[in-house]
Amino acid sequence: MRNGPFAIGFHALVVAFMMAPLVVVCLVAFTPADTLSVPWGQWSLRWFRAVFEHADLMSSFRNSLFVAGFAASGSVLFAVPAALAIARYDFPGRHALNGLLMSPLIVPHLVLGVAMLRLFALLGARGSTLWLTLAHVVVVTPYALRLMLAALAGSDPSIEQAARSLGAGRWTVFRRITLPLVLPGVTGGWLLGFINSFDEVTMSIFITSPRTVTLPVRMYMLATESIDPMMAAVSALIVALTAVVMLVLDRLYGLDRVLVGQQG
Amino acid sequence: MRPSRGAPYLLSAPALAFFAFMVLLPLALTALLSFQRFSYESGVQPGFTSGAYATVLGDPWYWGIFARTGWVALLATAICVLVGVPEAYILSRMRAPWRSVFLLVILAPLLVSVVVRAFGWSLVLGPAGFVNQALEAVGIGAVRMLYTPVAVVVALVHVMLPFMVIPVWTSLQKLDPMVENAALSLGASRLTVLRRVVLPQVLPGVLSGGLIVFALSASAFAIPGLLGGRRLKMVATLIYDQYLQELNWPLGAAIALALLVVNLVILLGTQTLVESTWRKRMGA
């Protein structure tokens, strides 16, 4: 069955709508002017240089890379054994466990943010990078868990049982059989966790201190004060970084599987 | 699946303990906080009161913000349904390479930071933005869109559309094209096939997508914060102000808790209800 001309026209408008803000941001980033305008004919990298010379932005960028890297790794460490328990065993509380670990997709990040703020205030941990990273682990664990569960559902448990019956220990079975089988799920989960942690703004805005501000929070604060083409340049860099992560995710795991499964 | 012994508990213990400490405990502390006494001079006091809830429920100013958040989220949801459902249907009828290419084009913005997307819309809709340039070129003249509900709704639709397309797309994948062909060969018009064959089968997907979009829109923070400005308050920006500007944490906690309850009711309660009635009606 084919789409008619009306359907194609509608589709073109939707695609234009989805792409418009991203394309405009990337074009404005190259403006030589001091105002937010699309460069016609004349291009300049001056606003990209301004980004790299902006000490606050660069320190926030480093904070974000650090937090996202450790948060993604932490989420994998929690999600891999939990996914093994949920996918391979039947035990009382299995659904409740799954629900709890998936809850950050349902609880608004704003509510998580104020809840973490209360906890950190009582612990005296406000402004700590460690606790900020742990909060990010909470937010990105559902993504790692979901991809792990999908990978485990796609691998045959009888292979593991065969290895067991041939005398391999539990740890050997995990290291030599299960882990290689689910490795695409693990790396896909790590990357998806990384990009989601790197983008997280709503929870982070409550629990960062001036020293630990992450890049999206810094951008939010800059955007509420004044907007100049430097904001467009940072945004273009983030779009480029996201595109790279998406390419790697696509190669490793299949981007359509990641995105269609991402529904929350 | 293997029967339970110690192993599953041992495997899930780290995640369980971590989530209990980092999710359940903070939420319980916040619930407690919402009942604590507060004064602007000396902050949170010992002793309990339902004063924060009474303040919120008794003041029409708060009701105004709740009403605005509700209708903005509802409008964004309605537009997402009207655009997302036909778009998912058009995507599902495309041929091999284009289908996955355009599915990615529609869904990929999900992975781009919401701050970047909000900033992009402020460029497109701003006073000297592209929409206004186009409006002036055709002689209508500039229209103020930034810091009005228009900008918030447009950006919300942009952020939420993928959440509408995904469940509809998923239910369209399960649909057997032969049923459509059978209806056509039996003399049904294209419109009748859409209305009587396709739509009833994707309706559960439309409903769950709509619920997700509404819940996410009602609790969205960065979009109303950046595109609604200071004057156009919504629930999320109100909570932010109570916590980080007014420093009235108990009041902020009370509103945050109300938002959480509304979200959970919509996402868990309604979805289970919808699914169970559907299964009965479909006879499965």
mmCIF file of N, CA and C in Angstrom, chain B residues 15-92:
data_model
loop_
_atom_site.group_PDB
_atom_site.id
_atom_site.type_symbol
_atom_site.label_atom_id
_atom_site.label_comp_id
_atom_site.label_asym_id
_atom_site.label_seq_id
_atom_site.Cartn_x
_atom_site.Cartn_y
_atom_site.Cartn_z
ATOM 1 N N ALA B 15 20.956 -3.653 43.974
ATOM 2 C CA ALA B 15 20.051 -2.703 43.333
ATOM 3 C C ALA B 15 18.888 -2.365 44.256
ATOM 4 N N LEU B 16 18.362 -3.388 44.940
ATOM 5 C CA LEU B 16 17.222 -3.176 45.827
ATOM 6 C C LEU B 16 17.585 -2.226 46.968
ATOM 7 N N ALA B 17 18.732 -2.484 47.616
ATOM 8 C CA ALA B 17 19.160 -1.638 48.730
ATOM 9 C C ALA B 17 19.405 -0.211 48.242
ATOM 10 N N PHE B 18 20.054 -0.087 47.082
ATOM 11 C CA PHE B 18 20.372 1.231 46.532
ATOM 12 C C PHE B 18 19.099 2.028 46.240
ATOM 13 N N PHE B 19 18.106 1.356 45.599
ATOM 14 C CA PHE B 19 16.876 2.060 45.254
ATOM 15 C C PHE B 19 16.034 2.370 46.489
ATOM 16 N N ALA B 20 16.071 1.486 47.488
ATOM 17 C CA ALA B 20 15.339 1.771 48.721
ATOM 18 C C ALA B 20 15.898 3.031 49.360
ATOM 19 N N PHE B 21 17.252 3.158 49.362
ATOM 20 C CA PHE B 21 17.880 4.306 50.011
ATOM 21 C C PHE B 21 17.757 5.573 49.174
ATOM 22 N N MET B 22 17.808 5.445 47.844
ATOM 23 C CA MET B 22 17.868 6.625 46.978
ATOM 24 C C MET B 22 16.516 7.026 46.394
ATOM 25 N N VAL B 23 15.494 6.151 46.454
ATOM 26 C CA VAL B 23 14.183 6.516 45.908
ATOM 27 C C VAL B 23 13.106 6.495 46.996
ATOM 28 N N LEU B 24 12.952 5.332 47.658
ATOM 29 C CA LEU B 24 11.866 5.207 48.630
ATOM 30 C C LEU B 24 12.094 6.103 49.843
ATOM 31 N N LEU B 25 13.319 6.077 50.402
ATOM 32 C CA LEU B 25 13.605 6.901 51.580
ATOM 33 C C LEU B 25 13.431 8.397 51.292
ATOM 34 N N PRO B 26 14.032 8.925 50.201
ATOM 35 C CA PRO B 26 13.830 10.365 49.932
ATOM 36 C C PRO B 26 12.369 10.745 49.709
ATOM 37 N N LEU B 27 11.590 9.860 49.054
ATOM 38 C CA LEU B 27 10.172 10.178 48.832
ATOM 39 C C LEU B 27 9.429 10.203 50.169
ATOM 40 N N ALA B 28 9.746 9.248 51.059
ATOM 41 C CA ALA B 28 9.119 9.228 52.381
ATOM 42 C C ALA B 28 9.497 10.482 53.163
ATOM 43 N N LEU B 29 10.783 10.885 53.080
ATOM 44 C CA LEU B 29 11.239 12.092 53.781
ATOM 45 C C LEU B 29 10.520 13.327 53.261
ATOM 46 N N THR B 30 10.266 13.343 51.942
ATOM 47 C CA THR B 30 9.572 14.487 51.343
ATOM 48 C C THR B 30 8.119 14.530 51.790
ATOM 49 N N ALA B 31 7.491 13.345 51.879
ATOM 50 C CA ALA B 31 6.113 13.291 52.369
ATOM 51 C C ALA B 31 6.052 13.837 53.790
ATOM 52 N N LEU B 32 7.038 13.437 54.622
ATOM 53 C CA LEU B 32 7.111 13.917 55.996
ATOM 54 C C LEU B 32 7.306 15.436 56.025
ATOM 55 N N LEU B 33 8.215 15.900 55.159
ATOM 56 C CA LEU B 33 8.542 17.328 55.094
ATOM 57 C C LEU B 33 7.308 18.179 54.791
ATOM 58 N N SER B 34 6.406 17.630 53.950
ATOM 59 C CA SER B 34 5.249 18.420 53.542
ATOM 60 C C SER B 34 4.302 18.687 54.715
ATOM 61 N N PHE B 35 4.462 17.918 55.798
ATOM 62 C CA PHE B 35 3.609 18.122 56.984
ATOM 63 C C PHE B 35 4.337 18.880 58.089
ATOM 64 N N GLN B 36 5.566 19.361 57.792
ATOM 65 C CA GLN B 36 6.300 20.023 58.862
ATOM 66 C C GLN B 36 5.979 21.511 58.935
ATOM 67 N N ARG B 37 6.083 22.060 60.163
ATOM 68 C CA ARG B 37 5.818 23.486 60.353
ATOM 69 C C ARG B 37 6.918 24.307 59.710
ATOM 70 N N PHE B 38 6.526 25.499 59.230
ATOM 71 C CA PHE B 38 7.490 26.357 58.547
ATOM 72 C C PHE B 38 7.192 27.811 58.854
ATOM 73 N N SER B 39 8.253 28.600 59.061
ATOM 74 C CA SER B 39 8.044 30.047 59.084
ATOM 75 C C SER B 39 9.153 30.689 58.265
ATOM 76 N N TYR B 40 8.831 31.820 57.610
ATOM 77 C CA TYR B 40 9.805 32.450 56.717
ATOM 78 C C TYR B 40 11.008 32.987 57.487
ATOM 79 N N GLU B 41 10.821 33.224 58.827
ATOM 80 C CA GLU B 41 11.932 33.769 59.607
ATOM 81 C C GLU B 41 12.940 32.691 59.979
ATOM 82 N N SER B 42 12.424 31.507 60.396
ATOM 83 C CA SER B 42 13.362 30.523 60.941
ATOM 84 C C SER B 42 13.303 29.163 60.246
ATOM 85 N N GLY B 43 12.637 29.084 59.089
ATOM 86 C CA GLY B 43 12.701 27.856 58.304
ATOM 87 C C GLY B 43 11.832 26.740 58.854
ATOM 88 N N VAL B 44 12.266 25.478 58.614
ATOM 89 C CA VAL B 44 11.480 24.311 59.008
ATOM 90 C C VAL B 44 11.546 24.148 60.532
ATOM 91 N N GLN B 45 10.358 24.004 61.157
ATOM 92 C CA GLN B 45 10.248 23.920 62.617
ATOM 93 C C GLN B 45 9.902 22.493 63.045
ATOM 94 N N PRO B 46 10.174 22.140 64.306
ATOM 95 C CA PRO B 46 9.662 20.862 64.794
ATOM 96 C C PRO B 46 8.138 20.923 64.909
ATOM 97 N N GLY B 47 7.488 19.747 64.857
ATOM 98 C CA GLY B 47 6.042 19.717 64.984
ATOM 99 C C GLY B 47 5.385 19.586 63.623
ATOM 100 N N PHE B 48 4.162 19.038 63.652
ATOM 101 C CA PHE B 48 3.506 18.715 62.383
ATOM 102 C C PHE B 48 2.226 19.504 62.190
ATOM 103 N N THR B 49 1.896 19.769 60.922
ATOM 104 C CA THR B 49 0.726 20.554 60.576
ATOM 105 C C THR B 49 0.327 20.211 59.143
ATOM 106 N N SER B 50 -0.922 20.408 58.819
ATOM 107 C CA SER B 50 -1.292 20.235 57.410
ATOM 108 C C SER B 50 -1.403 21.609 56.748
ATOM 109 N N GLY B 51 -0.674 22.578 57.325
ATOM 110 C CA GLY B 51 -0.763 23.963 56.880
ATOM 111 C C GLY B 51 -0.411 24.161 55.423
ATOM 112 N N ALA B 52 0.616 23.431 54.931
ATOM 113 C CA ALA B 52 1.040 23.620 53.545
ATOM 114 C C ALA B 52 -0.088 23.249 52.596
ATOM 115 N N TYR B 53 -0.781 22.143 52.906
ATOM 116 C CA TYR B 53 -1.885 21.714 52.038
ATOM 117 C C TYR B 53 -3.036 22.703 52.112
ATOM 118 N N ALA B 54 -3.307 23.198 53.340
ATOM 119 C CA ALA B 54 -4.391 24.168 53.504
ATOM 120 C C ALA B 54 -4.093 25.429 52.703
ATOM 121 N N THR B 55 -2.817 25.886 52.735
ATOM 122 C CA THR B 55 -2.434 27.086 51.976
ATOM 123 C C THR B 55 -2.711 26.891 50.494
ATOM 124 N N VAL B 56 -2.261 25.727 49.970
ATOM 125 C CA VAL B 56 -2.392 25.484 48.533
ATOM 126 C C VAL B 56 -3.866 25.391 48.138
ATOM 127 N N LEU B 57 -4.642 24.635 48.950
ATOM 128 C CA LEU B 57 -6.043 24.403 48.581
ATOM 129 C C LEU B 57 -6.884 25.656 48.776
ATOM 130 N N GLY B 58 -6.462 26.572 49.690
ATOM 131 C CA GLY B 58 -7.296 27.720 50.007
ATOM 132 C C GLY B 58 -7.018 28.942 49.147
ATOM 133 N N ASP B 59 -5.997 28.888 48.320
ATOM 134 C CA ASP B 59 -5.590 30.093 47.601
ATOM 135 C C ASP B 59 -5.880 29.944 46.108
ATOM 136 N N PRO B 60 -6.764 30.783 45.552
ATOM 137 C CA PRO B 60 -7.110 30.659 44.127
ATOM 138 C C PRO B 60 -5.923 30.855 43.201
ATOM 139 N N TRP B 61 -4.859 31.568 43.701
ATOM 140 C CA TRP B 61 -3.672 31.761 42.876
ATOM 141 C C TRP B 61 -3.065 30.413 42.481
ATOM 142 N N TYR B 62 -3.011 29.462 43.454
ATOM 143 C CA TYR B 62 -2.479 28.127 43.158
ATOM 144 C C TYR B 62 -3.403 27.376 42.222
ATOM 145 N N TRP B 63 -4.727 27.516 42.442
ATOM 146 C CA TRP B 63 -5.683 26.829 41.557
ATOM 147 C C TRP B 63 -5.508 27.282 40.124
ATOM 148 N N GLY B 64 -5.206 28.582 39.959
ATOM 149 C CA GLY B 64 -4.976 29.110 38.615
ATOM 150 C C GLY B 64 -3.805 28.421 37.934
ATOM 151 N N ILE B 65 -2.721 28.197 38.716
ATOM 152 C CA ILE B 65 -1.537 27.539 38.146
ATOM 153 C C ILE B 65 -1.842 26.082 37.794
ATOM 154 N N PHE B 66 -2.595 25.395 38.698
ATOM 155 C CA PHE B 66 -2.959 24.004 38.397
ATOM 156 C C PHE B 66 -3.803 23.945 37.130
ATOM 157 N N ALA B 67 -4.776 24.865 37.019
ATOM 158 C CA ALA B 67 -5.665 24.860 35.849
ATOM 159 C C ALA B 67 -4.861 25.108 34.579
ATOM 160 N N ARG B 68 -3.923 26.090 34.637
ATOM 161 C CA ARG B 68 -3.127 26.392 33.450
ATOM 162 C C ARG B 68 -2.280 25.179 33.064
ATOM 163 N N THR B 69 -1.618 24.547 34.064
ATOM 164 C CA THR B 69 -0.810 23.366 33.769
ATOM 165 C C THR B 69 -1.668 22.287 33.125
ATOM 166 N N GLY B 70 -2.892 22.114 33.659
ATOM 167 C CA GLY B 70 -3.791 21.094 33.129
ATOM 168 C C GLY B 70 -4.152 21.352 31.682
ATOM 169 N N TRP B 71 -4.554 22.581 31.360
ATOM 170 C CA TRP B 71 -5.013 22.786 29.975
ATOM 171 C C TRP B 71 -3.865 22.840 28.994
ATOM 172 N N VAL B 72 -2.691 23.341 29.425
ATOM 173 C CA VAL B 72 -1.522 23.319 28.527
ATOM 174 C C VAL B 72 -1.143 21.872 28.212
ATOM 175 N N ALA B 73 -1.123 21.004 29.257
ATOM 176 C CA ALA B 73 -0.765 19.598 29.037
ATOM 177 C C ALA B 73 -1.820 18.908 28.175
ATOM 178 N N LEU B 74 -3.093 19.254 28.409
ATOM 179 C CA LEU B 74 -4.182 18.637 27.646
ATOM 180 C C LEU B 74 -4.101 19.047 26.172
ATOM 181 N N LEU B 75 -3.823 20.346 25.934
ATOM 182 C CA LEU B 75 -3.707 20.832 24.555
ATOM 183 C C LEU B 75 -2.533 20.156 23.849
ATOM 184 N N ALA B 76 -1.380 20.064 24.549
ATOM 185 C CA ALA B 76 -0.210 19.405 23.957
ATOM 186 C C ALA B 76 -0.537 17.948 23.627
ATOM 187 N N THR B 77 -1.294 17.287 24.542
ATOM 188 C CA THR B 77 -1.651 15.888 24.313
ATOM 189 C C THR B 77 -2.563 15.757 23.096
ATOM 190 N N ALA B 78 -3.564 16.658 23.010
ATOM 191 C CA ALA B 78 -4.502 16.588 21.883
ATOM 192 C C ALA B 78 -3.764 16.761 20.560
ATOM 193 N N ILE B 79 -2.831 17.732 20.507
ATOM 194 C CA ILE B 79 -2.083 17.946 19.260
ATOM 195 C C ILE B 79 -1.209 16.726 18.955
ATOM 196 N N CYS B 80 -0.592 16.143 20.004
ATOM 197 C CA CYS B 80 0.242 14.958 19.791
ATOM 198 C C CYS B 80 -0.586 13.814 19.215
ATOM 199 N N VAL B 81 -1.833 13.654 19.686
ATOM 200 C CA VAL B 81 -2.694 12.596 19.154
ATOM 201 C C VAL B 81 -3.012 12.886 17.690
ATOM 202 N N LEU B 82 -3.420 14.138 17.407
ATOM 203 C CA LEU B 82 -3.842 14.499 16.050
ATOM 204 C C LEU B 82 -2.694 14.411 15.047
ATOM 205 N N VAL B 83 -1.444 14.673 15.502
ATOM 206 C CA VAL B 83 -0.304 14.624 14.594
ATOM 207 C C VAL B 83 0.367 13.247 14.645
ATOM 208 N N GLY B 84 0.537 12.708 15.851
ATOM 209 C CA GLY B 84 1.321 11.488 16.030
ATOM 210 C C GLY B 84 0.665 10.245 15.448
ATOM 211 N N VAL B 85 -0.670 10.127 15.577
ATOM 212 C CA VAL B 85 -1.339 8.920 15.099
ATOM 213 C C VAL B 85 -1.278 8.816 13.574
ATOM 214 N N PRO B 86 -1.684 9.888 12.832
ATOM 215 C CA PRO B 86 -1.546 9.785 11.375
ATOM 216 C C PRO B 86 -0.097 9.585 10.941
ATOM 217 N N GLU B 87 0.846 10.268 11.638
ATOM 218 C CA GLU B 87 2.250 10.147 11.254
ATOM 219 C C GLU B 87 2.734 8.704 11.435
ATOM 220 N N ALA B 88 2.356 8.065 12.544
ATOM 221 C CA ALA B 88 2.760 6.669 12.760
ATOM 222 C C ALA B 88 2.172 5.779 11.669
ATOM 223 N N TYR B 89 0.924 6.057 11.272
ATOM 224 C CA TYR B 89 0.269 5.261 10.228
ATOM 225 C C TYR B 89 0.985 5.447 8.885
ATOM 226 N N ILE B 90 1.335 6.714 8.573
ATOM 227 C CA ILE B 90 2.045 6.994 7.315
ATOM 228 C C ILE B 90 3.404 6.293 7.324
ATOM 229 N N LEU B 91 4.115 6.371 8.476
ATOM 230 C CA LEU B 91 5.421 5.707 8.588
ATOM 231 C C LEU B 91 5.289 4.212 8.336
ATOM 232 N N SER B 92 4.236 3.602 8.907
ATOM 233 C CA SER B 92 4.107 2.147 8.810
ATOM 234 C C SER B 92 3.796 1.717 7.378
#
